[in-house]
Short mmCIF file of C-alpha atoms in Angstrom, two decimals:
data_model
loop_
_atom_site.label_atom_id
_atom_site.label_comp_id
_atom_site.label_asym_id
_atom_site.label_seq_id
_atom_site.Cartn_x
_atom_site.Cartn_y
_atom_site.Cartn_z
CA GLY A 1 103.55 -51.71 -107.18
CA TYR A 2 104.08 -54.12 -104.08
CA VAL A 3 102.93 -56.91 -106.54
CA ALA A 4 105.15 -56.01 -108.77
CA ALA A 5 108.03 -55.76 -106.45
CA VAL A 6 107.65 -59.16 -105.75
CA PHE A 7 108.50 -59.87 -109.35
CA MET A 8 111.72 -57.91 -108.90
CA GLY A 9 112.76 -59.58 -106.06
CA ALA A 10 112.56 -63.29 -107.98
CA VAL A 11 114.66 -61.55 -110.82
CA PHE A 12 117.15 -60.17 -108.40
CA GLY A 13 117.70 -63.47 -106.61
CA VAL A 14 117.69 -65.52 -109.68
CA ILE A 15 120.47 -63.48 -111.44
CA GLY A 16 122.12 -61.09 -108.63
CA SER A 17 121.28 -57.85 -110.85
CA GLY A 18 118.84 -56.09 -112.76
CA ALA A 19 116.54 -54.89 -109.58
CA SER A 20 117.09 -51.47 -110.16
CA VAL A 21 116.20 -51.72 -113.62
CA LEU A 22 112.95 -52.59 -112.46
CA THR A 23 112.80 -50.80 -109.41
CA MET A 24 113.13 -47.43 -110.57
CA PRO A 25 109.52 -47.90 -113.33
CA ILE A 26 107.71 -49.51 -110.28
CA LEU A 27 108.38 -46.26 -107.97
CA VAL A 28 107.95 -44.10 -110.48
CA TYR A 29 105.04 -45.18 -112.93
CA LEU A 30 103.25 -47.39 -110.33
CA MET A 31 103.68 -45.67 -107.46
CA GLY A 32 103.66 -42.06 -108.47
CA PHE A 33 107.22 -41.14 -106.42
CA THR A 34 109.16 -38.27 -108.44
CA PRO A 35 112.53 -39.69 -110.07
CA VAL A 36 114.87 -37.82 -107.55
CA ILE A 37 113.02 -39.62 -104.89
CA ALA A 38 112.74 -42.63 -106.56
CA THR A 39 116.59 -43.25 -106.54
CA ALA A 40 116.67 -42.80 -103.02
CA TYR A 41 113.81 -45.35 -102.30
CA SER A 42 115.79 -47.74 -104.98
CA LEU A 43 118.95 -47.51 -103.39
CA VAL A 44 117.51 -48.36 -99.69
CA LEU A 45 115.68 -51.40 -101.85
CA VAL A 46 118.27 -52.45 -103.82
CA GLY A 47 121.15 -52.18 -101.22
CA GLY A 48 118.75 -54.23 -98.54
CA SER A 49 117.97 -57.01 -101.31
CA ALA A 50 121.26 -57.23 -102.07
CA ALA A 51 122.85 -57.39 -98.42
CA LEU A 52 120.44 -60.23 -97.56
CA GLY A 53 121.56 -62.00 -101.01
CA SER A 54 124.90 -61.46 -100.01
CA ILE A 55 124.62 -63.30 -96.76
CA HIS A 56 123.76 -66.58 -98.86
CA TYR A 57 126.81 -66.27 -101.10
CA TYR A 58 129.05 -65.58 -98.09
CA ARG A 59 127.96 -68.86 -96.31
CA GLN A 60 128.83 -70.94 -99.66
CA GLY A 61 132.22 -69.13 -99.81
CA LEU A 62 131.29 -67.35 -102.82
CA ILE A 63 132.53 -63.71 -101.93
CA ASP A 64 136.03 -62.66 -102.61
CA ILE A 65 136.75 -60.13 -99.90
CA SER A 66 139.85 -58.47 -101.59
CA SER A 67 137.78 -57.82 -104.96
CA VAL A 68 135.09 -55.82 -102.64
CA LEU A 69 138.12 -53.92 -101.21
CA PHE A 70 139.82 -53.37 -104.51
CA PHE A 71 136.62 -52.54 -106.64
CA GLY A 72 134.18 -51.62 -103.70
CA ILE A 73 135.98 -48.63 -102.24
CA PRO A 74 136.13 -46.18 -104.99
CA SER A 75 132.74 -47.28 -105.65
CA ILE A 76 131.17 -46.97 -102.50
CA LEU A 77 132.88 -43.50 -102.14
CA THR A 78 131.72 -42.03 -105.50
CA ALA A 79 128.16 -43.39 -104.78
CA TYR A 80 128.29 -41.51 -101.35
CA LEU A 81 129.91 -38.27 -103.19
CA THR A 82 127.35 -38.38 -105.84
CA ARG A 83 124.13 -38.58 -103.33
CA ALA A 84 125.75 -35.97 -100.85
CA TRP A 85 127.07 -33.35 -103.23
CA LEU A 86 126.41 -34.01 -106.98
CA LEU A 87 122.74 -34.30 -106.92
CA PRO A 88 121.86 -32.13 -104.46
CA ILE A 89 123.83 -29.19 -106.66
CA LEU A 90 122.37 -30.21 -110.12
CA PRO A 91 120.09 -27.12 -110.88
CA ASN A 92 116.55 -27.60 -111.89
CA PRO A 93 115.80 -27.21 -114.37
CA ILE A 94 119.06 -28.34 -116.01
CA LEU A 95 118.29 -26.58 -119.58
CA THR A 96 115.68 -23.95 -120.55
CA SER A 97 116.73 -23.25 -124.01
CA PRO A 98 116.67 -24.51 -126.95
CA ILE A 99 114.77 -27.48 -125.16
CA TYR A 100 113.67 -27.48 -121.40
CA ILE A 101 115.06 -30.17 -119.29
CA SER A 102 114.24 -30.67 -115.83
CA LYS A 103 116.37 -32.55 -113.14
CA ASN A 104 113.85 -35.33 -113.20
CA PHE A 105 113.87 -35.73 -117.04
CA LEU A 106 117.63 -35.86 -116.97
CA ILE A 107 117.71 -38.73 -114.41
CA MET A 108 114.74 -40.89 -116.20
CA ALA A 109 116.80 -40.39 -119.61
CA LEU A 110 119.91 -41.57 -118.00
CA PHE A 111 117.98 -44.25 -116.38
CA CYS A 112 116.73 -45.26 -119.95
CA ILE A 113 120.18 -45.21 -121.37
CA LEU A 114 121.56 -47.43 -118.36
CA LEU A 115 118.25 -49.83 -119.10
CA GLY A 116 119.67 -50.48 -122.72
CA VAL A 117 123.20 -51.03 -121.46
CA ALA A 118 121.62 -53.48 -118.81
CA GLY A 119 119.70 -55.20 -121.17
CA GLY A 120 122.96 -55.82 -123.53
CA MET A 121 125.04 -56.65 -120.29
CA LEU A 122 122.77 -59.19 -118.81
CA LEU A 123 122.68 -60.99 -121.87
CA TRP A 124 126.21 -60.96 -122.63
CA ASN A 125 126.78 -62.11 -118.88
CA GLY A 126 124.89 -65.20 -119.60
CA ARG A 127 127.61 -66.15 -121.98
CA VAL A 128 130.61 -65.37 -119.97
CA GLN A 129 131.19 -68.71 -117.75
CA ALA A 130 134.86 -68.39 -116.84
CA PRO A 131 137.40 -65.77 -116.64
CA LYS A 132 139.80 -64.97 -119.73
CA LYS A 133 143.09 -66.01 -118.54
CA ASN A 134 144.72 -63.15 -119.79
CA GLY A 135 142.34 -60.70 -118.38
CA CYS A 136 144.38 -58.74 -116.32
CA HIS A 137 144.04 -55.27 -115.87
CA SER A 138 146.15 -52.76 -113.79
CA MET A 139 145.08 -51.42 -110.49
CA GLY A 140 144.48 -48.09 -111.65
CA TRP A 141 141.77 -49.06 -114.26
CA ILE A 142 139.93 -51.45 -111.69
CA PHE A 143 139.66 -48.36 -109.37
CA LEU A 144 138.44 -45.88 -112.29
CA GLU A 145 135.76 -48.46 -113.25
CA GLY A 146 134.77 -48.76 -109.54
CA ALA A 147 134.57 -45.01 -109.20
CA VAL A 148 132.62 -44.59 -112.64
CA ILE A 149 130.07 -47.30 -111.69
CA GLY A 150 129.56 -45.70 -108.45
CA CYS A 151 128.62 -42.44 -109.64
CA VAL A 152 126.60 -43.30 -112.58
CA THR A 153 124.49 -45.90 -110.71
CA ALA A 154 124.52 -43.57 -107.60
CA LEU A 155 122.83 -40.88 -109.74
CA VAL A 156 120.23 -42.91 -111.09
CA GLY A 157 119.17 -45.18 -108.26
CA ALA A 158 120.50 -48.25 -109.79
CA GLY A 159 122.68 -51.03 -108.15
CA GLY A 160 124.87 -52.02 -111.24
CA GLY A 161 125.12 -55.48 -110.92
CA PHE A 162 125.04 -55.92 -114.88
CA LEU A 163 128.30 -53.65 -114.98
CA ILE A 164 130.01 -54.80 -111.89
CA ILE A 165 129.67 -58.45 -112.57
CA PRO A 166 131.66 -58.72 -116.19
CA ALA A 167 134.10 -56.02 -114.46
CA LEU A 168 134.85 -58.64 -111.71
CA VAL A 169 135.25 -61.43 -114.29
CA LEU A 170 137.12 -59.72 -116.57
CA PHE A 171 139.34 -57.13 -114.74
CA LEU A 172 139.84 -59.14 -111.49
CA GLY A 173 139.65 -62.70 -113.00
CA LEU A 174 136.70 -63.96 -110.50
CA PRO A 175 134.81 -67.18 -111.76
CA MET A 176 130.78 -66.18 -112.81
CA LYS A 177 129.57 -67.20 -109.41
CA LYS A 178 131.68 -65.83 -107.24
CA ALA A 179 131.42 -62.53 -109.23
CA ILE A 180 127.56 -62.60 -108.58
CA GLY A 181 128.11 -62.90 -104.94
CA THR A 182 130.90 -60.47 -104.60
CA SER A 183 128.61 -58.10 -106.89
CA LEU A 184 126.00 -58.37 -104.08
CA LEU A 185 127.89 -57.23 -101.25
CA VAL A 186 129.68 -54.16 -103.23
CA ILE A 187 125.95 -53.19 -104.42
CA ALA A 188 124.86 -53.43 -100.40
CA LEU A 189 127.60 -51.34 -99.31
CA LYS A 190 127.50 -48.75 -102.31
CA SER A 191 123.47 -48.33 -102.07
CA LEU A 192 123.07 -48.24 -98.31
CA ILE A 193 126.42 -45.88 -97.94
CA GLY A 194 125.17 -43.78 -101.01
CA PHE A 195 121.82 -43.50 -99.32
CA LEU A 196 123.56 -41.95 -96.30
CA GLY A 197 124.13 -39.00 -98.61
CA ASP A 198 120.43 -38.55 -98.80
CA VAL A 199 120.27 -38.55 -95.16
CA GLN A 200 122.86 -36.00 -94.87
CA ASN A 201 120.56 -33.72 -97.10
CA GLY A 202 117.63 -34.40 -95.09
CA VAL A 203 115.93 -36.61 -97.62
CA SER A 204 113.19 -38.47 -95.61
CA LEU A 205 111.46 -41.62 -96.87
CA LYS A 206 107.76 -43.51 -95.77
CA GLU A 207 108.99 -45.91 -93.47
CA HIS A 208 105.94 -48.00 -94.09
CA VAL A 209 106.70 -48.35 -97.89
CA VAL A 210 109.87 -49.11 -97.52
CA MET A 211 108.99 -51.87 -95.35
CA LEU A 212 106.13 -53.48 -97.42
CA LEU A 213 108.47 -52.80 -100.73
CA MET A 214 110.96 -54.69 -98.77
CA LEU A 215 109.03 -57.69 -97.61
CA ALA A 216 107.48 -57.73 -100.71
CA THR A 217 111.16 -58.28 -102.72
CA LEU A 218 112.16 -61.20 -100.21
#
């Protein structure tokens, strides 16, 4: 798991997204954590990695603070509410008839769907080099996009850079490099504040595991 985390950190540093796509399988399949607990670890790891990465982009002037406010605030708010209120009230099992669906299974199923979306969006991101000049969207759509991304990614422990980056390019007209830097700061705030919802509900993580995984991703 720690060796795989080194690879995950390299991917995140190069493309600014996709870390949680690798983090969740590492935590669940290599380290044996349940999906519910793995999402909490993932938020801390992805949030910490994004925070460190955002420092580099900030020093280069590649973070748009106004975009962080417009897009990040609804994303951060819904991420926190999802971890603090939505996830705890989900019943377990979710469904018993005609098929049995547990909370852990639902999280992994949603994660697999997001994984497919991530693959497509990461490929698509590489083709977007500049914002479209007519890519202006209303503030309402920007807030809605941020809120939906915050909720979905917090539920499955994802950072969501593969969704945030194209939204910043097409909705707010940011150049690609600036969108990547801005997305890192949004991911850091969203993930770490979202984890506060877990802390509020008494979720505790193994500190030595968090520290070793964080060191591995550096």
